[in-house]
Amino acid sequence: MHHTMRIVKLITAGLLACGSLTASIAIAQASLPGAQWPAYNNRLDGVRYSPLKEITPENASQLGEVCRVQIDGPTSFHAGLIVVDGVIYTNTGRETVALDATTCAIRWKHTYVPDEEIVSPSSRGLAVLDGRVFRGTGDARLIALDAATGRLLWKNVIGSPRLGESAGAAPLAWQGMVFMGIAGSEHGIRGRVMAYDAQTGRELWRFNTIPMGDEPGAETWLRPESAKTGGGGVWGAMTLDVTTGELFVPVGNPWPDLDRAYRPGTNLFTNSVVVLDARTGALKWWHQSVPADWQDFDLAAPPVLYRTADVRDYLVFAGKDGYVTAVDRDTRKVVFRTPVTRIENAPAGPTPEGVRICPGFAGGVEWNGPALDLLTGSLITGAVDICFIVKSGESKYAPSEASFGGTVEPDGPATGWVTAIDSVTGEVRWRYHAEKPVVAGVTPTAGGVTFTGDLAGNLLVFNSRTGALVHKVRVGGAMAGGVVTYEVAGKQYVAFAAGNISRNAFGDLGLPSVVIMTLNPERRAAGSSSSGAAANAPATGGTAGKANPANGRRLYEQVCIACHGPDGNMIADRRLGGLGARQDLASTIAYIKDPKPPMPKLYPDLLDEQHVLDVATFIHEELR
């Protein structure tokens, strides 16, 4: 009896030891370099590079889809992807999801219900730190979720939607702090960036990106009262130097966008990279790329920080002006400034008749900036090539209403570029002209390949050294968000955001989905799609029944608000406010089904009969 019990105990102990060993191996694998993608740009210093080597120029054509999962209905999907311990975290404006990084199985999903009317449906992403997920919302809240369950841990009101403020930036989390900005330049906000305690949500400090009174830079607003609505929103992502404790914040455009006479001066800190002490929020220094801007040449993409072989510390950033700029952090002088898209500016300013500018209001480099390829020493950047006709007009402030101080209209086709430049000299090494804009993340790897995608819905894989396109595949929706790579159980995967409807929808559309690929996939997760077709299926089916204005409001906030604004009047010659008094419901329904460019056609692929009826009814009954 005792002998038998001893054997049982030995077997049990052995099994426990094996289990512990298996768990230890799994943890060790997750800790290997490149196994995870823990931040928006992988590293806090913005060096968006992976040391993984399994996928190479020689075998990249063998990439195949493992699985995909739709995470929301029709809306924008600009967010980055975070990968921690075999779980992918990402989000849309309202949904936050945790997915198995090898099967697409949903671990949990959190749906945010706004407390107030949202200002923007877009979100650039989230942050994960110490078992918590942090993200902003369209009604200017910052929330923390349990990374294991999705349970809401805390919520903090950080802005006022009534003043046009939202929280669409991707937060950055570090050493018990969460850094977040306020967006909404087109609504005449006064921008700012704040730090919060990661455990409690308590505000630790704030820095106003539009200075007033005795704040440094206030003297650059020659009409001081214009600073109160001066813009300067933070709507992309930030970068951190952990060795110096410096936070690098890209700041958006001034308001009104077109009317410099309304806000004379150089308008600090708009269109600037502002460098703050991460622990106190104190201003250390700044670099302004475009003073007194009238072309919407703001900065959103997180900068890149690196040291050259001759021990020069570079700050590199790219903006909507279409340039990649390097600044020496010691001398604060520009080292190089290289165009990465077509540049045809009209420097004199807008006129009532209109002037043509390129890259224009939705061009240049958007929310994903340069990626430093440590293998080749190249900076690789995606960009938008588009021109606009800009006309001057009246500047009139109204709380939460968007205004440009004129009108803007696309002129000609929208295409894209991927450009590799020397990270020391700025000289162009290679270029690729994409059929549609490139706003997705760019990810070079130690395997010698660089991943990105375009708004035509193509995954693009390049030979990082030569720029040769080694693989191109349709993914079933515009690529406008994160493109990441990671390793699980010794196998390299690539995951990306596909499907997007927003003001940058110049190509394919699609419903927000996460797609996972690997070399020669052997199986697909149960219920996952084997092609891009499922990503373009309508969210619901059937013919229209009774109108549901509440659902119409949600659709308007998810699909329409980015272009038309909360009040429907953001586009001067396409005002939706009071539309019900100017035309009947049937005419509005007909136009939504068959719109004129640049409005995207969403029916019947992404919106069905009920969707169209609901949103048209909401516009007629609520936007008065």
Coordinates of C-alpha atoms in Angstrom, one line a residue:
M1 CA 0.0 0.0 0.0
H2 CA 2.7 2.4 1.0
H3 CA 4.8 1.3 -2.0
T4 CA 1.8 2.0 -4.3
M5 CA 1.2 5.5 -2.8
R6 CA 4.9 6.3 -3.2
I7 CA 4.7 5.4 -6.9
V8 CA 1.6 7.6 -7.3
K9 CA 3.3 10.5 -5.6
L10 CA 6.4 10.1 -7.8
I11 CA 4.3 10.0 -11.0
T12 CA 2.3 13.1 -9.8
A13 CA 5.4 15.0 -9.0
G14 CA 6.8 14.1 -12.4
L15 CA 3.7 15.3 -14.2
L16 CA 3.8 18.5 -12.2
A17 CA 7.5 19.0 -13.1
C18 CA 6.7 18.4 -16.7
G19 CA 3.9 20.9 -16.6
S20 CA 6.1 23.4 -15.0
L21 CA 8.8 22.7 -17.5
T22 CA 6.3 23.2 -20.4
A23 CA 5.1 26.4 -18.9
S24 CA 8.6 27.6 -18.4
I25 CA 9.5 26.8 -22.1
A26 CA 6.4 28.7 -23.2
I27 CA 7.3 31.7 -21.1
A28 CA 10.9 31.5 -22.4
Q29 CA 9.7 31.4 -26.0
A30 CA 7.5 34.4 -25.5
S31 CA 10.5 36.3 -24.0
L32 CA 12.8 35.6 -27.0
P33 CA 13.7 38.7 -29.0
G34 CA 11.0 39.3 -31.7
A35 CA 8.5 36.9 -30.2
Q36 CA 6.2 39.7 -29.1
W37 CA 5.2 43.1 -30.4
P38 CA 4.6 45.0 -27.1
A39 CA 4.2 48.6 -28.3
Y40 CA 2.7 50.6 -31.2
N41 CA 6.0 50.6 -33.0
N42 CA 7.4 47.5 -31.2
R43 CA 10.0 49.6 -29.3
L44 CA 9.2 52.7 -27.3
D45 CA 11.9 54.6 -29.3
G46 CA 9.9 54.1 -32.5
V47 CA 12.4 51.7 -34.1
R48 CA 9.8 49.6 -35.8
Y49 CA 12.0 46.6 -36.6
S50 CA 11.7 42.8 -35.9
P51 CA 14.7 40.5 -35.4
L52 CA 12.8 37.6 -36.8
K53 CA 14.4 35.8 -39.8
E54 CA 12.1 32.9 -40.9
I55 CA 10.4 34.8 -43.7
T56 CA 12.9 35.9 -46.4
P57 CA 12.8 37.3 -49.9
E58 CA 13.2 33.8 -51.2
N59 CA 10.2 32.3 -49.4
A60 CA 7.8 35.2 -48.9
S61 CA 5.7 34.1 -51.8
Q62 CA 4.7 31.1 -49.6
L63 CA 2.9 33.3 -47.1
G64 CA -0.7 32.1 -46.7
E65 CA -3.7 33.0 -44.6
V66 CA -4.1 31.1 -41.3
C67 CA -7.3 32.9 -40.2
R68 CA -9.2 36.1 -40.0
V69 CA -11.8 37.5 -37.7
Q70 CA -14.1 40.5 -38.2
I71 CA -14.1 42.7 -35.0
D72 CA -16.7 45.4 -35.8
G73 CA -19.3 46.6 -38.3
P74 CA -18.6 49.2 -40.9
T75 CA -16.3 51.8 -39.5
S76 CA -12.7 53.0 -39.6
F77 CA -9.8 50.7 -38.6
H78 CA -6.6 52.6 -38.2
A79 CA -5.4 51.0 -35.0
G80 CA -2.0 49.3 -34.4
L81 CA -1.8 45.7 -33.2
I82 CA -0.1 44.8 -29.9
V83 CA 1.1 41.2 -29.3
V84 CA 1.9 40.1 -25.7
D85 CA 2.2 36.4 -24.6
G86 CA 0.5 35.0 -27.6
V87 CA -2.5 37.4 -27.6
I88 CA -3.2 40.2 -30.1
Y89 CA -4.8 43.3 -28.7
T90 CA -6.4 45.9 -31.0
N91 CA -9.5 48.1 -31.3
T92 CA -11.8 50.2 -33.4
G93 CA -13.7 53.3 -32.1
R94 CA -15.9 51.3 -29.8
E95 CA -14.7 47.7 -29.8
T96 CA -11.6 46.4 -28.0
V97 CA -10.6 42.8 -28.6
A98 CA -8.1 40.2 -27.5
L99 CA -7.4 37.4 -30.0
D100 CA -5.4 34.2 -30.0
A101 CA -2.3 35.1 -32.1
T102 CA -2.3 31.7 -33.9
T103 CA -6.0 31.0 -34.4
C104 CA -7.9 34.3 -34.4
A105 CA -10.1 32.9 -31.6
I106 CA -11.6 35.8 -29.6
R107 CA -10.4 35.7 -26.0
W108 CA -12.6 38.6 -25.0
K109 CA -14.4 41.6 -26.5
H110 CA -15.2 44.9 -24.8
T111 CA -17.8 47.2 -26.3
Y112 CA -17.6 50.8 -25.1
V113 CA -20.9 52.7 -24.7
P114 CA -20.2 56.4 -25.0
D115 CA -21.3 58.7 -22.2
E116 CA -21.7 61.7 -24.6
E117 CA -22.0 62.1 -28.3
I118 CA -18.7 61.1 -30.0
V119 CA -16.7 63.5 -32.0
S120 CA -14.6 61.1 -34.0
P121 CA -14.9 57.3 -34.7
S122 CA -11.2 56.8 -35.3
S123 CA -8.6 55.3 -32.9
R124 CA -5.0 54.9 -33.7
G125 CA -4.6 52.1 -31.1
L126 CA -4.0 51.1 -27.5
A127 CA -1.2 50.3 -25.1
V128 CA -0.6 47.2 -22.9
L129 CA 1.3 47.3 -19.6
D130 CA 1.4 45.1 -16.5
G131 CA -1.8 43.2 -17.3
R132 CA -3.8 46.2 -18.3
V133 CA -5.0 47.6 -21.7
F134 CA -5.3 51.4 -22.1
R135 CA -7.2 53.2 -24.8
G136 CA -9.0 56.4 -25.6
T137 CA -12.6 57.0 -26.8
G138 CA -14.5 59.2 -29.3
D139 CA -16.1 61.0 -26.4
A140 CA -12.7 61.9 -24.8
R141 CA -12.4 59.2 -22.1
L142 CA -9.4 57.2 -21.2
I143 CA -10.2 53.7 -20.0
A144 CA -8.2 50.8 -18.6
L145 CA -9.3 47.2 -19.1
D146 CA -8.1 43.9 -17.6
A147 CA -5.8 42.3 -20.2
A148 CA -6.9 38.8 -19.2
T149 CA -10.7 39.4 -19.2
G150 CA -11.5 42.7 -20.8
R151 CA -13.2 43.9 -17.6
L152 CA -13.4 47.7 -17.2
L153 CA -11.0 48.7 -14.4
W154 CA -11.3 52.5 -14.5
K155 CA -12.5 55.3 -16.7
N156 CA -11.4 59.0 -16.7
V157 CA -13.0 61.9 -18.4
I158 CA -10.0 63.7 -20.0
G159 CA -11.7 66.1 -22.5
S160 CA -15.0 67.8 -23.5
P161 CA -16.8 66.5 -26.6
R162 CA -19.0 69.6 -26.4
L163 CA -15.8 71.6 -27.3
G164 CA -15.0 69.1 -30.1
E165 CA -12.4 67.1 -28.1
S166 CA -11.8 63.4 -28.6
A167 CA -9.2 60.9 -27.6
G168 CA -8.3 59.0 -30.8
A169 CA -4.5 58.9 -30.3
A170 CA -2.7 55.7 -29.3
P171 CA -1.6 56.0 -25.7
L172 CA 2.0 55.1 -24.5
A173 CA 2.5 53.3 -21.3
W174 CA 5.7 53.2 -19.3
Q175 CA 6.8 52.8 -15.7
G176 CA 3.3 53.0 -14.2
M177 CA 2.3 56.0 -16.3
V178 CA 0.0 56.3 -19.3
F179 CA 0.6 59.2 -21.7
M180 CA -2.4 60.5 -23.8
G181 CA -3.3 63.4 -26.0
I182 CA -6.4 65.3 -26.9
A183 CA -7.4 65.5 -30.6
G184 CA -9.8 67.7 -32.6
S185 CA -7.8 70.5 -34.3
E186 CA -10.5 71.0 -36.9
H187 CA -13.0 71.8 -34.2
G188 CA -11.0 74.6 -32.7
I189 CA -9.8 72.8 -29.6
R190 CA -6.8 73.8 -27.5
G191 CA -4.6 70.7 -27.6
R192 CA -2.8 69.1 -24.7
V193 CA -1.0 66.0 -23.7
M194 CA -1.3 64.4 -20.2
A195 CA 0.1 61.7 -18.0
Y196 CA -2.0 59.4 -15.9
D197 CA -1.4 56.9 -13.1
A198 CA -1.8 53.4 -14.7
Q199 CA -3.3 51.9 -11.6
T200 CA -5.9 54.6 -10.7
G201 CA -6.3 56.8 -13.8
R202 CA -5.4 59.9 -11.7
E203 CA -3.9 62.7 -13.7
L204 CA -0.2 63.3 -13.0
W205 CA 0.6 66.3 -15.2
R206 CA -0.5 68.1 -18.4
F207 CA 1.2 70.2 -21.1
N208 CA -0.8 72.6 -23.3
T209 CA 0.3 72.2 -27.0
I210 CA -1.2 75.7 -27.6
P211 CA 0.5 78.1 -25.1
M212 CA -1.3 81.1 -23.6
G213 CA -0.4 83.7 -21.0
D214 CA 3.1 83.3 -19.7
E215 CA 3.6 79.8 -21.1
P216 CA 6.7 79.5 -23.5
G217 CA 5.6 80.0 -27.1
A218 CA 2.6 82.2 -26.3
E219 CA 4.3 85.1 -28.0
T220 CA 4.0 83.3 -31.4
W221 CA 0.2 83.9 -31.3
L222 CA 0.2 87.6 -32.3
R223 CA -3.6 87.6 -31.8
P224 CA -3.6 86.0 -28.3
E225 CA -7.3 85.3 -28.2
S226 CA -6.9 83.0 -31.3
A227 CA -4.8 80.6 -29.2
K228 CA -7.8 79.7 -27.2
T229 CA -9.1 77.8 -30.2
G230 CA -5.7 77.2 -31.8
G231 CA -5.9 73.5 -32.5
G232 CA -2.7 71.6 -31.9
G233 CA -4.4 68.2 -31.4
V234 CA -2.5 65.0 -30.6
W235 CA -4.0 62.2 -32.7
G236 CA -1.3 59.7 -33.7
A237 CA 1.2 58.0 -31.3
M238 CA 4.2 59.1 -29.3
T239 CA 7.8 58.0 -28.8
L240 CA 9.9 57.7 -25.6
D241 CA 13.6 57.7 -25.0
V242 CA 14.0 55.5 -21.9
T243 CA 17.6 56.6 -21.4
T244 CA 16.8 60.3 -21.0
G245 CA 13.2 60.0 -19.9
E246 CA 12.1 62.2 -22.8
L247 CA 8.7 62.0 -24.3
F248 CA 8.4 63.0 -28.0
V249 CA 5.0 64.2 -29.0
P250 CA 3.9 64.9 -32.6
V251 CA 1.4 67.9 -32.6
G252 CA -1.3 68.6 -35.2
N253 CA -2.3 71.7 -37.2
P254 CA -3.5 75.1 -36.1
W255 CA -7.1 76.2 -36.4
P256 CA -8.6 77.5 -38.6
D257 CA -6.7 75.2 -41.1
L258 CA -6.7 77.6 -44.0
D259 CA -7.0 81.1 -42.5
R260 CA -3.6 82.4 -41.3
A261 CA -5.0 85.9 -41.0
Y262 CA -7.3 84.7 -38.2
R263 CA -4.3 83.5 -36.2
P264 CA -1.2 85.6 -37.2
G265 CA 2.2 84.3 -36.0
T266 CA 4.1 81.1 -36.2
N267 CA 1.6 79.3 -34.0
L268 CA 3.7 77.2 -31.6
F269 CA 3.5 74.3 -30.9
T270 CA 1.4 73.3 -34.0
N271 CA 3.1 71.1 -36.6
S272 CA 5.9 70.4 -34.1
V273 CA 7.6 67.5 -32.3
V274 CA 7.5 68.6 -28.7
V275 CA 10.0 67.0 -26.3
L276 CA 8.8 66.8 -22.6
D277 CA 10.2 65.4 -19.4
A278 CA 8.1 62.2 -19.2
R279 CA 8.0 62.3 -15.4
T280 CA 7.0 65.9 -14.9
G281 CA 5.7 67.2 -18.3
A282 CA 8.2 70.0 -18.3
L283 CA 9.1 71.4 -21.8
K284 CA 12.7 70.5 -22.8
W285 CA 12.8 71.5 -26.5
W286 CA 10.9 71.4 -29.7
H287 CA 11.2 71.4 -33.5
Q288 CA 8.5 73.0 -35.6
S289 CA 8.3 71.6 -39.2
V290 CA 5.8 74.1 -40.8
P291 CA 5.2 77.4 -39.0
A292 CA 2.1 79.4 -39.8
D293 CA 0.6 76.5 -41.7
W294 CA -2.4 76.8 -44.0
Q295 CA -2.1 73.4 -45.8
D296 CA -3.0 71.0 -42.9
F297 CA 0.6 69.8 -42.7
D298 CA 0.4 68.5 -39.2
L299 CA 2.4 65.7 -37.6
A300 CA 0.7 62.6 -36.3
A301 CA 3.1 59.7 -36.9
P302 CA 5.4 58.8 -33.9
P303 CA 9.1 59.9 -34.5
V304 CA 12.0 57.5 -34.6
L305 CA 15.1 57.9 -32.3
Y306 CA 18.5 56.3 -33.1
R307 CA 22.2 56.8 -32.8
T308 CA 24.6 56.8 -35.8
A309 CA 28.0 55.2 -36.1
D310 CA 29.6 58.6 -35.5
V311 CA 27.6 59.0 -32.2
R312 CA 25.1 61.4 -33.5
D313 CA 21.6 61.1 -31.9
Y314 CA 18.9 61.6 -34.5
L315 CA 15.2 62.5 -34.2
V316 CA 13.5 61.5 -37.4
F317 CA 9.9 62.3 -38.2
A318 CA 7.5 62.5 -41.2
G319 CA 4.4 64.6 -41.7
K320 CA 1.6 65.4 -44.0
D321 CA 3.9 67.8 -45.8
G322 CA 5.4 64.7 -47.5
Y323 CA 9.0 65.0 -46.1
V324 CA 11.1 62.7 -43.8
T325 CA 13.1 65.1 -41.7
A326 CA 16.1 64.3 -39.5
V327 CA 17.1 66.6 -36.6
D328 CA 20.4 66.3 -34.6
R329 CA 19.2 66.1 -31.0
D330 CA 22.4 67.8 -29.7
T331 CA 22.6 70.7 -32.1
R332 CA 18.8 70.9 -32.8
K333 CA 19.7 71.4 -36.5
V334 CA 18.1 69.7 -39.5
V335 CA 20.4 67.0 -41.0
F336 CA 18.3 66.1 -44.0
R337 CA 14.8 66.6 -45.3
T338 CA 13.8 64.2 -48.0
P339 CA 10.5 64.2 -50.0
V340 CA 8.7 60.8 -50.1
T341 CA 5.7 61.8 -52.2
R342 CA 4.9 64.4 -54.9
I343 CA 5.4 68.0 -53.7
E344 CA 3.6 70.8 -55.5
N345 CA 2.8 73.5 -52.9
A346 CA 1.3 76.9 -53.4
P347 CA 3.1 78.9 -50.8
A348 CA 1.3 82.2 -51.2
G349 CA -1.9 80.8 -49.6
P350 CA -5.5 80.0 -50.6
T351 CA -7.7 82.2 -52.8
P352 CA -11.4 82.4 -53.2
E353 CA -11.0 81.0 -56.7
G354 CA -8.9 78.1 -55.4
V355 CA -5.3 76.9 -55.6
R356 CA -3.9 73.4 -56.2
I357 CA -1.6 71.9 -53.6
C358 CA 0.1 68.5 -53.4
P359 CA 0.2 66.4 -51.2
G360 CA -2.9 68.1 -49.8
F361 CA -5.1 67.7 -46.8
A362 CA -5.1 63.9 -46.7
G363 CA -1.7 63.4 -48.2
G364 CA 1.9 63.0 -47.2
V365 CA 2.7 60.7 -44.3
E366 CA -0.3 60.1 -42.0
W367 CA -0.3 58.2 -38.7
N368 CA 2.3 55.5 -39.5
G369 CA 5.8 57.0 -40.0
P370 CA 9.3 55.9 -40.9
A371 CA 10.5 52.5 -39.9
L372 CA 14.3 52.0 -39.3
D373 CA 15.6 48.8 -40.9
L374 CA 18.5 47.8 -38.7
L375 CA 19.6 45.3 -41.3
T376 CA 20.2 47.7 -44.1
G377 CA 20.3 51.1 -42.4
S378 CA 17.4 52.4 -44.3
L379 CA 14.4 54.4 -43.2
I380 CA 11.3 53.0 -45.0
T381 CA 8.2 55.1 -45.2
G382 CA 4.7 54.8 -46.7
A383 CA 3.0 57.9 -48.0
V384 CA -0.1 59.3 -49.8
D385 CA 0.1 61.0 -53.2
I386 CA -2.9 63.2 -53.7
C387 CA -3.6 66.8 -54.7
F388 CA -6.4 69.2 -53.4
I389 CA -8.1 72.4 -54.6
V390 CA -8.1 74.7 -51.7
K391 CA -10.4 77.8 -51.5
S392 CA -10.4 80.5 -48.9
G393 CA -13.6 81.3 -47.0
E394 CA -15.0 82.5 -43.8
S395 CA -13.7 81.4 -40.4
K396 CA -16.4 81.1 -37.8
Y397 CA -16.0 79.3 -34.5
A398 CA -18.9 77.3 -33.0
P399 CA -18.3 74.8 -30.2
S400 CA -17.8 71.2 -31.4
E401 CA -18.5 72.2 -35.1
A402 CA -15.7 71.6 -37.6
S403 CA -14.5 74.4 -39.8
F404 CA -11.5 74.9 -42.1
G405 CA -11.8 78.6 -42.9
G406 CA -12.5 77.6 -46.5
T407 CA -13.1 74.4 -48.5
V408 CA -10.9 71.6 -49.8
E409 CA -11.6 69.2 -52.6
P410 CA -9.6 66.2 -54.0
D411 CA -8.2 66.8 -57.4
G412 CA -7.1 63.8 -59.4
P413 CA -6.4 60.2 -58.3
A414 CA -4.9 59.1 -55.0
T415 CA -1.9 56.8 -55.1
G416 CA 0.9 55.9 -52.7
W417 CA 4.6 55.5 -52.3
V418 CA 7.0 53.3 -50.3
T419 CA 10.4 54.9 -50.1
A420 CA 13.7 53.7 -48.5
I421 CA 16.3 56.4 -47.7
D422 CA 19.7 56.3 -46.1
S423 CA 19.2 56.8 -42.4
V424 CA 22.4 58.9 -42.1
T425 CA 22.3 61.0 -45.3
G426 CA 18.7 61.0 -46.4
E427 CA 19.6 59.8 -49.9
V428 CA 16.9 57.8 -51.6
R429 CA 17.8 54.1 -52.1
W430 CA 14.6 52.8 -53.7
R431 CA 10.9 53.7 -54.3
Y432 CA 7.8 51.8 -55.0
H433 CA 4.7 53.5 -56.5
A434 CA 1.6 51.8 -55.0
E435 CA -1.8 51.8 -56.8
K436 CA -3.4 53.4 -53.7
P437 CA -2.2 55.3 -50.7
V438 CA 0.1 53.6 -48.1
V439 CA -1.0 54.5 -44.6
A440 CA -0.5 51.2 -42.9
G441 CA 2.4 50.3 -40.6
V442 CA 5.7 49.5 -42.3
T443 CA 7.7 46.6 -40.7
P444 CA 11.2 45.7 -41.8
T445 CA 12.8 42.4 -40.4
A446 CA 16.1 40.7 -40.0
G447 CA 14.9 38.2 -42.6
G448 CA 15.5 40.9 -45.2
V449 CA 11.8 41.6 -46.0
T450 CA 9.6 44.6 -45.2
F451 CA 5.9 44.3 -44.8
T452 CA 3.2 46.9 -45.4
G453 CA -0.1 47.4 -47.2
D454 CA -2.1 49.9 -49.3
L455 CA -5.6 51.2 -49.4
A456 CA -6.4 49.0 -52.4
G457 CA -6.3 46.1 -50.0
N458 CA -2.9 44.7 -51.0
L459 CA -0.4 43.2 -48.6
L460 CA 3.0 44.2 -49.9
V461 CA 6.3 42.4 -49.1
F462 CA 9.5 43.9 -50.3
N463 CA 13.1 42.9 -50.5
S464 CA 14.4 45.4 -47.9
R465 CA 17.7 45.9 -49.6
T466 CA 16.6 46.3 -53.3
G467 CA 13.0 47.4 -53.0
A468 CA 11.9 44.5 -55.3
L469 CA 8.3 43.5 -54.6
V470 CA 8.6 39.8 -53.7
H471 CA 5.0 39.2 -52.7
K472 CA 1.6 40.9 -53.2
V473 CA -1.7 39.5 -52.2
R474 CA -5.3 40.9 -51.9
V475 CA -6.5 40.7 -48.4
G476 CA -10.2 41.7 -48.7
G477 CA -10.1 45.2 -47.4
A478 CA -8.1 48.4 -47.2
M479 CA -5.0 48.2 -45.0
A480 CA -4.9 51.3 -42.8
G481 CA -3.7 50.1 -39.5
G482 CA -1.0 47.9 -37.9
V483 CA 1.2 45.4 -39.6
V484 CA 3.2 43.3 -37.1
T485 CA 5.2 40.2 -37.0
Y486 CA 5.9 37.8 -34.0
E487 CA 6.8 34.3 -33.1
V488 CA 4.8 31.5 -31.4
A489 CA 6.3 28.0 -30.8
G490 CA 9.2 28.8 -33.1
K491 CA 7.1 29.9 -36.0
Q492 CA 6.9 33.4 -37.4
Y493 CA 3.5 35.0 -38.1
V494 CA 2.4 38.2 -39.7
A495 CA -0.8 39.9 -38.5
F496 CA -2.4 43.1 -39.9
A497 CA -5.6 45.2 -39.9
A498 CA -7.7 44.9 -43.0
G499 CA -11.0 46.8 -43.8
N500 CA -11.5 50.5 -43.3
I501 CA -14.1 53.2 -43.9
S502 CA -12.9 56.7 -43.2
R503 CA -12.1 60.1 -44.8
N504 CA -8.9 58.4 -46.1
A505 CA -10.9 55.7 -47.9
F506 CA -9.4 56.3 -51.3
G507 CA -9.3 52.6 -52.3
D508 CA -10.9 49.4 -51.2
L509 CA -13.2 49.4 -48.1
G510 CA -14.1 46.3 -46.2
L511 CA -15.2 45.5 -42.6
P512 CA -12.6 45.8 -39.8
S513 CA -10.8 42.5 -39.6
V514 CA -7.6 41.0 -38.2
V515 CA -5.8 38.7 -40.6
I516 CA -3.0 36.3 -39.6
M517 CA -0.5 34.7 -42.1
T518 CA 2.4 32.4 -41.9
L519 CA 4.6 30.4 -44.3
N520 CA 2.8 27.4 -45.8
P521 CA -0.2 27.3 -43.3
E522 CA -1.4 23.8 -42.7
R523 CA -4.8 24.7 -41.3
R524 CA -7.3 27.5 -40.6
A525 CA -9.1 28.1 -37.4
A526 CA -12.7 26.8 -37.3
G527 CA -15.1 29.4 -38.7
S528 CA -12.4 31.6 -40.2
S529 CA -12.5 32.9 -43.7
S530 CA -10.3 31.5 -46.5
S531 CA -10.5 34.6 -48.7
G532 CA -11.2 38.3 -48.6
A533 CA -14.8 37.8 -49.6
A534 CA -16.1 37.4 -46.0
A535 CA -14.5 40.7 -45.0
N536 CA -16.7 42.5 -47.5
A537 CA -20.0 40.9 -46.5
P538 CA -22.7 43.2 -45.1
A539 CA -22.9 43.2 -41.4
T540 CA -26.6 42.2 -41.5
G541 CA -28.9 41.1 -44.2
G542 CA -32.6 41.3 -45.2
T543 CA -34.8 44.0 -46.5
A544 CA -35.6 47.2 -44.7
G545 CA -38.3 47.2 -42.0
K546 CA -39.2 50.1 -39.7
A547 CA -36.6 52.8 -39.5
N548 CA -34.4 52.7 -36.4
P549 CA -32.9 56.2 -35.8
A550 CA -30.9 54.9 -32.8
N551 CA -29.1 52.5 -35.1
G552 CA -28.8 55.2 -37.6
R553 CA -27.0 57.4 -35.1
R554 CA -24.5 54.6 -34.4
L555 CA -23.9 54.1 -38.1
Y556 CA -23.5 57.8 -38.6
E557 CA -20.9 58.0 -35.7
Q558 CA -19.0 55.0 -37.0
V559 CA -19.1 55.7 -40.8
C560 CA -20.1 59.3 -41.6
I561 CA -18.9 61.6 -38.8
A562 CA -15.2 61.5 -39.8
C563 CA -16.0 63.4 -43.0
H564 CA -19.3 65.2 -42.1
G565 CA -18.6 66.1 -38.5
P566 CA -20.9 65.7 -35.5
D567 CA -23.3 68.3 -36.8
G568 CA -23.2 67.2 -40.4
N569 CA -21.8 70.5 -41.7
M570 CA -18.1 69.8 -41.9
I571 CA -18.1 69.8 -45.7
A572 CA -19.3 73.3 -46.7
D573 CA -20.9 72.3 -50.0
R574 CA -22.4 69.1 -48.6
R575 CA -24.1 70.2 -45.4
L576 CA -26.3 67.6 -43.9
G577 CA -27.8 69.9 -41.2
G578 CA -31.4 70.6 -42.1
L579 CA -31.3 68.2 -45.1
G580 CA -34.8 67.0 -44.3
A581 CA -36.2 70.5 -45.1
R582 CA -34.4 70.5 -48.4
Q583 CA -35.2 67.1 -49.9
D584 CA -37.3 64.1 -49.1
L585 CA -36.2 60.9 -47.4
A586 CA -36.3 58.9 -50.7
S587 CA -33.8 61.2 -52.3
T588 CA -31.4 60.9 -49.4
I589 CA -31.7 57.1 -49.5
A590 CA -31.0 57.1 -53.2
Y591 CA -27.9 59.3 -52.8
I592 CA -26.5 57.1 -50.1
K593 CA -26.9 54.1 -52.3
D594 CA -25.3 55.7 -55.3
P595 CA -23.2 58.7 -54.2
K596 CA -20.9 61.0 -56.2
P597 CA -17.2 60.9 -55.5
P598 CA -15.4 61.5 -53.2
M599 CA -18.1 59.9 -51.0
P600 CA -17.4 56.1 -51.0
K601 CA -20.1 53.7 -52.3
L602 CA -21.0 51.4 -49.3
Y603 CA -24.2 49.9 -50.5
P604 CA -24.8 47.0 -50.9
D605 CA -21.4 45.5 -50.0
L606 CA -21.1 47.1 -46.6
L607 CA -24.5 48.7 -45.9
D608 CA -27.8 46.9 -46.5
E609 CA -31.3 48.3 -47.0
Q610 CA -31.9 48.6 -43.3
H611 CA -28.6 50.4 -42.7
V612 CA -29.4 52.9 -45.4
L613 CA -32.9 53.6 -44.1
D614 CA -31.7 54.0 -40.5
V615 CA -28.9 56.4 -41.2
A616 CA -31.0 58.5 -43.7
T617 CA -33.7 58.7 -41.1
F618 CA -31.3 59.8 -38.4
I619 CA -29.9 62.6 -40.7
H620 CA -33.4 63.9 -41.5
E621 CA -34.7 63.8 -37.9
E622 CA -31.7 64.6 -35.8
L623 CA -29.3 66.8 -37.9
R624 CA -31.5 69.9 -38.0

